[in-house]
Short mmCIF file of C-alpha atoms in Angstrom, two decimals:
data_model
loop_
_atom_site.label_atom_id
_atom_site.label_comp_id
_atom_site.label_asym_id
_atom_site.label_seq_id
_atom_site.Cartn_x
_atom_site.Cartn_y
_atom_site.Cartn_z
CA MET Z 1 127.69 234.40 -72.98
CA GLU Z 2 130.98 233.34 -71.36
CA ILE Z 3 132.68 230.25 -72.68
CA TYR Z 4 131.94 228.12 -69.59
CA SER Z 5 128.22 228.81 -69.94
CA VAL Z 6 128.38 227.96 -73.67
CA ARG Z 7 130.15 224.67 -72.92
CA LEU Z 8 127.63 223.81 -70.21
CA LYS Z 9 124.68 224.48 -72.53
CA ASN Z 10 126.23 222.27 -75.22
CA VAL Z 11 126.93 219.49 -72.73
CA GLU Z 12 123.32 219.69 -71.57
CA GLN Z 13 122.26 219.07 -75.16
CA ILE Z 14 124.61 216.07 -75.47
CA ILE Z 15 123.18 214.59 -72.27
CA ALA Z 16 119.60 215.19 -73.42
CA THR Z 17 120.19 213.81 -76.94
CA ARG Z 18 122.47 210.87 -76.24
CA PHE Z 19 121.63 209.88 -72.63
CA GLY Z 20 118.00 210.78 -72.08
CA GLY Z 21 119.03 213.49 -69.62
CA VAL Z 22 120.88 211.11 -67.27
CA LYS Z 23 124.10 212.85 -66.22
CA ALA Z 24 125.54 209.72 -64.60
CA HIS Z 25 125.47 207.88 -67.94
CA PHE Z 26 127.22 210.80 -69.60
CA ALA Z 27 129.86 210.86 -66.84
CA ASP Z 28 130.51 207.17 -67.39
CA SER Z 29 130.92 207.69 -71.14
CA ILE Z 30 133.66 210.31 -70.62
CA HIS Z 31 135.32 208.29 -67.84
CA THR Z 32 134.59 210.93 -65.19
CA SER Z 33 132.87 210.58 -61.83
CA PRO Z 34 129.19 211.66 -61.66
CA VAL Z 35 130.10 213.92 -58.73
CA THR Z 36 132.56 215.87 -60.87
CA VAL Z 37 130.03 216.27 -63.68
CA GLN Z 38 127.29 217.34 -61.25
CA ARG Z 39 129.53 220.11 -59.90
CA TRP Z 40 129.41 221.82 -63.31
CA TRP Z 41 125.83 222.80 -62.41
CA SER Z 42 126.48 223.62 -58.76
CA SER Z 43 125.32 227.02 -57.48
CA SER Z 44 127.73 226.83 -54.53
CA GLY Z 45 130.96 228.74 -54.96
CA LYS Z 46 132.93 226.07 -53.09
CA LEU Z 47 131.56 223.14 -55.11
CA LYS Z 48 131.21 224.82 -58.50
CA ARG Z 49 133.53 223.52 -61.23
CA ASN Z 50 133.83 224.67 -64.84
CA ILE Z 51 134.43 222.63 -67.98
CA GLY Z 52 138.05 223.36 -68.82
CA SER Z 53 139.63 223.30 -72.27
CA ARG Z 54 141.22 219.87 -71.80
CA THR Z 55 137.90 218.34 -70.74
CA ALA Z 56 136.09 220.09 -73.61
CA ARG Z 57 138.50 218.67 -76.20
CA LYS Z 58 138.15 215.21 -74.59
CA ILE Z 59 134.35 215.37 -74.87
CA GLU Z 60 134.58 216.47 -78.52
CA GLU Z 61 136.88 213.56 -79.34
CA ILE Z 62 134.68 210.98 -77.60
CA PHE Z 63 131.54 212.15 -79.43
CA SER Z 64 133.27 212.68 -82.81
CA LEU Z 65 132.64 216.43 -82.73
CA SER Z 66 134.89 218.94 -84.46
CA HIS Z 67 137.64 220.68 -82.50
CA GLY Z 68 136.13 223.68 -80.72
CA TRP Z 69 132.50 222.53 -81.18
CA LEU Z 70 131.84 222.74 -77.44
CA ASP Z 71 133.03 226.37 -77.36
CA ALA Z 72 130.57 227.61 -80.01
CA GLN Z 73 126.91 228.55 -79.73
CA HIS Z 74 124.69 226.42 -81.98
CA GLU Z 75 121.29 227.25 -83.40
CA HIS Z 76 120.79 223.60 -84.33
CA TYR Z 77 122.38 220.49 -82.85
CA ASP Z 78 122.51 218.38 -86.00
CA ASP Z 79 126.05 217.25 -85.15
CA LEU Z 80 124.62 215.17 -82.30
CA GLU Z 81 122.44 213.10 -84.63
CA GLN Z 82 123.95 209.60 -84.77
CA ASP Z 83 122.23 208.38 -87.92
CA ILE Z 84 124.46 209.58 -90.79
CA GLN Z 85 121.67 209.95 -93.37
CA ARG Z 86 119.41 211.83 -90.96
CA LYS Z 87 122.30 214.07 -89.88
CA THR Z 88 122.99 214.99 -93.51
CA THR Z 89 119.30 215.64 -94.18
CA LEU Z 90 119.02 217.91 -91.13
CA LYS Z 91 122.14 219.88 -92.05
CA LEU Z 92 120.84 220.40 -95.57
CA GLN Z 93 117.46 221.55 -94.24
CA HIS Z 94 119.14 224.05 -91.92
CA GLY Z 95 121.52 225.31 -94.59
CA ASN Z 96 124.49 224.01 -92.63
CA ILE Z 97 126.61 223.14 -95.65
CA HIS Z 98 130.06 224.44 -96.48
CA THR Z 99 132.36 225.11 -99.40
CA ILE Z 100 135.28 222.67 -99.50
CA PRO Z 101 138.66 224.42 -99.74
CA LEU Z 102 141.48 222.91 -101.77
CA ARG Z 103 144.39 222.78 -99.35
CA GLN Z 104 147.38 221.07 -100.96
CA GLN Z 105 148.74 218.94 -103.72
CA ALA Z 106 149.77 215.38 -102.85
CA ALA Z 107 151.52 212.49 -104.55
CA VAL Z 108 150.39 208.90 -103.96
CA ASP Z 109 152.49 205.77 -104.52
CA GLN Z 110 151.53 202.16 -105.25
CA ASP Z 111 151.20 201.45 -101.53
CA LEU Z 112 148.62 204.27 -101.31
CA ARG Z 113 151.05 206.33 -99.25
CA LEU Z 114 150.60 210.09 -99.62
CA THR Z 115 153.31 212.73 -99.70
CA LEU Z 116 152.06 216.27 -99.19
CA LEU Z 117 153.47 218.81 -101.62
CA GLU Z 118 152.93 222.52 -102.20
CA HIS Z 119 149.97 224.52 -100.95
CA LYS Z 120 147.17 224.93 -103.48
CA GLU Z 121 144.55 227.71 -103.48
CA GLY Z 122 141.06 226.89 -104.67
CA SER Z 123 137.89 225.02 -103.81
CA LEU Z 124 135.64 222.22 -105.01
CA MET Z 125 132.40 222.87 -106.84
CA LEU Z 126 130.83 220.65 -104.20
CA LEU Z 127 129.51 221.24 -100.69
CA SER Z 128 130.01 219.29 -97.45
CA THR Z 129 128.02 219.05 -94.23
CA ASP Z 130 131.38 218.82 -92.42
CA GLY Z 131 132.55 222.33 -91.64
CA ASN Z 132 136.17 221.14 -91.40
CA ALA Z 133 136.22 219.39 -94.79
CA TYR Z 134 139.16 219.99 -97.13
CA ALA Z 135 140.50 218.60 -100.40
CA LEU Z 136 143.86 217.31 -101.62
CA GLN Z 137 144.63 217.30 -105.35
CA LEU Z 138 146.84 214.50 -106.61
CA VAL Z 139 149.79 215.01 -108.96
CA GLY Z 140 151.57 212.46 -111.13
CA HIS Z 141 150.11 209.44 -112.88
CA ASN Z 142 148.68 206.26 -111.44
CA PRO Z 143 147.10 203.20 -113.14
CA MET Z 144 143.92 203.79 -111.11
CA ILE Z 145 142.01 206.68 -112.67
CA TRP Z 146 140.56 207.78 -109.33
CA LEU Z 147 144.10 208.29 -108.00
CA SER Z 148 145.54 209.81 -111.16
CA ASN Z 149 146.81 213.26 -112.07
CA ASN Z 150 144.62 216.17 -110.86
CA TRP Z 151 141.97 213.91 -109.33
CA VAL Z 152 140.91 214.85 -105.80
CA ILE Z 153 140.56 213.30 -102.36
CA LEU Z 154 137.92 214.88 -100.10
CA VAL Z 155 138.70 214.62 -96.37
CA GLU Z 156 136.04 215.15 -93.69
CA PRO Z 157 137.75 215.23 -90.25
CA SER Z 158 134.50 215.60 -88.29
CA THR Z 159 132.70 212.74 -90.04
CA PRO Z 160 132.89 209.40 -88.18
CA LEU Z 161 134.71 206.58 -89.93
CA GLU Z 162 132.51 204.02 -91.65
CA VAL Z 163 133.19 200.34 -92.34
CA ASN Z 164 133.71 199.63 -96.06
CA GLU Z 165 134.59 203.26 -96.71
CA CYS Z 166 137.95 205.01 -96.91
CA ALA Z 167 140.08 206.79 -94.35
CA LEU Z 168 143.15 208.98 -94.47
CA LEU Z 169 145.40 207.72 -91.68
CA LYS Z 170 148.33 209.60 -90.21
CA LEU Z 171 150.43 207.14 -88.25
CA THR Z 172 152.66 208.04 -85.33
CA THR Z 173 155.60 207.21 -87.63
CA GLY Z 174 154.59 210.12 -89.87
CA GLU Z 175 153.25 207.95 -92.69
CA LEU Z 176 150.09 209.19 -94.41
CA LEU Z 177 148.04 206.29 -95.81
CA LEU Z 178 144.79 205.83 -97.74
CA ARG Z 179 143.01 202.69 -96.57
CA LEU Z 180 139.64 200.96 -96.68
CA VAL Z 181 138.19 200.53 -93.18
CA VAL Z 182 137.30 196.87 -92.59
CA HIS Z 183 136.55 196.86 -88.86
CA ILE Z 184 136.42 199.41 -86.02
CA SER Z 185 136.84 198.51 -82.36
CA GLU Z 186 137.58 200.50 -79.21
CA ASP Z 187 141.33 200.00 -79.48
CA MET Z 188 141.95 198.90 -83.08
CA LEU Z 189 141.28 199.61 -86.74
CA ILE Z 190 141.47 196.81 -89.31
CA VAL Z 191 142.22 198.35 -92.71
CA ARG Z 192 142.90 197.13 -96.24
CA ASN Z 193 145.04 198.40 -99.09
CA MET Z 194 142.53 198.68 -101.97
CA VAL Z 195 145.23 197.98 -104.57
CA THR Z 196 147.24 195.10 -103.08
CA GLY Z 197 144.50 193.66 -100.87
CA THR Z 198 146.90 193.62 -97.90
CA GLN Z 199 145.09 193.86 -94.56
CA ASP Z 200 146.57 195.41 -91.43
CA ASN Z 201 145.52 195.55 -87.78
CA LEU Z 202 146.41 198.99 -86.43
CA LEU Z 203 146.21 199.79 -82.74
CA LYS Z 204 144.72 203.19 -81.97
CA SER Z 205 148.03 203.99 -80.27
CA GLN Z 206 149.70 203.66 -83.70
CA ILE Z 207 147.36 206.21 -85.28
CA GLU Z 208 147.88 209.92 -84.69
CA GLN Z 209 144.87 210.92 -86.79
CA ALA Z 210 142.15 209.05 -88.70
CA GLU Z 211 139.91 211.06 -91.03
CA TYR Z 212 137.03 210.01 -93.25
CA ALA Z 213 138.08 210.25 -96.91
CA TYR Z 214 136.17 210.17 -100.18
CA ILE Z 215 138.28 209.38 -103.23
CA GLY Z 216 137.51 209.65 -106.92
CA ILE Z 217 136.49 213.30 -107.42
CA PRO Z 218 137.40 214.32 -111.00
CA PRO Z 219 139.44 217.45 -111.82
CA SER Z 220 136.39 219.05 -113.45
CA LYS Z 221 135.05 219.67 -109.92
CA VAL Z 222 138.08 221.77 -108.95
CA ARG Z 223 137.94 225.56 -109.10
CA LEU Z 224 141.41 227.05 -108.74
CA ALA Z 225 141.89 230.49 -107.27
CA PRO Z 226 143.07 233.11 -109.79
CA PRO Z 227 146.81 233.77 -109.63
CA GLN Z 228 147.82 236.72 -107.51
CA SER Z 229 149.10 239.71 -109.46
#
């Protein structure tokens, strides 16, 4: 199946799941005219339009889907389930769980600012329903045990942010911060430093990337790859 047909099939499922089959409502949600969206299904050569890569990535971002999700064929559409608990249950039922690779070491300071260090080969003895999940292992010592030497941060890029849970934020300035999410709006995140209690209002334009993060995984859950001979 060519990629445009795959994208169209996946968009049909989004429209059916999220908008009760109403294409105009979907078009409004992606800030595109209904006429443009309707042309994706046109049988006329002159009117026919395909879903290009830029539009596909835009749709994935709007619906909190992983990069490239629209380009892949799916047996199940659990990613479109909006209720987090039900989504997890469905993914477990369908065997859609993944090993979490250990990607890098990182140091964290008292302001909960991360500095990425050397690449680290290994994985967690845990599974995630987020196929893009990865882990960072901390180095150095910190008064907070869950941010101390060899403890792990699990990052799930395709999992929507949740209020009162943590996020790994990459700012446009290059800073990489761990923060508690206090409030989410269309154009702003309100976040809190869990150590100092300082609260910040961050415009979405200030954030290059915001990923769901789970902190406090002990080093006993880390399985390092054997050294290469």
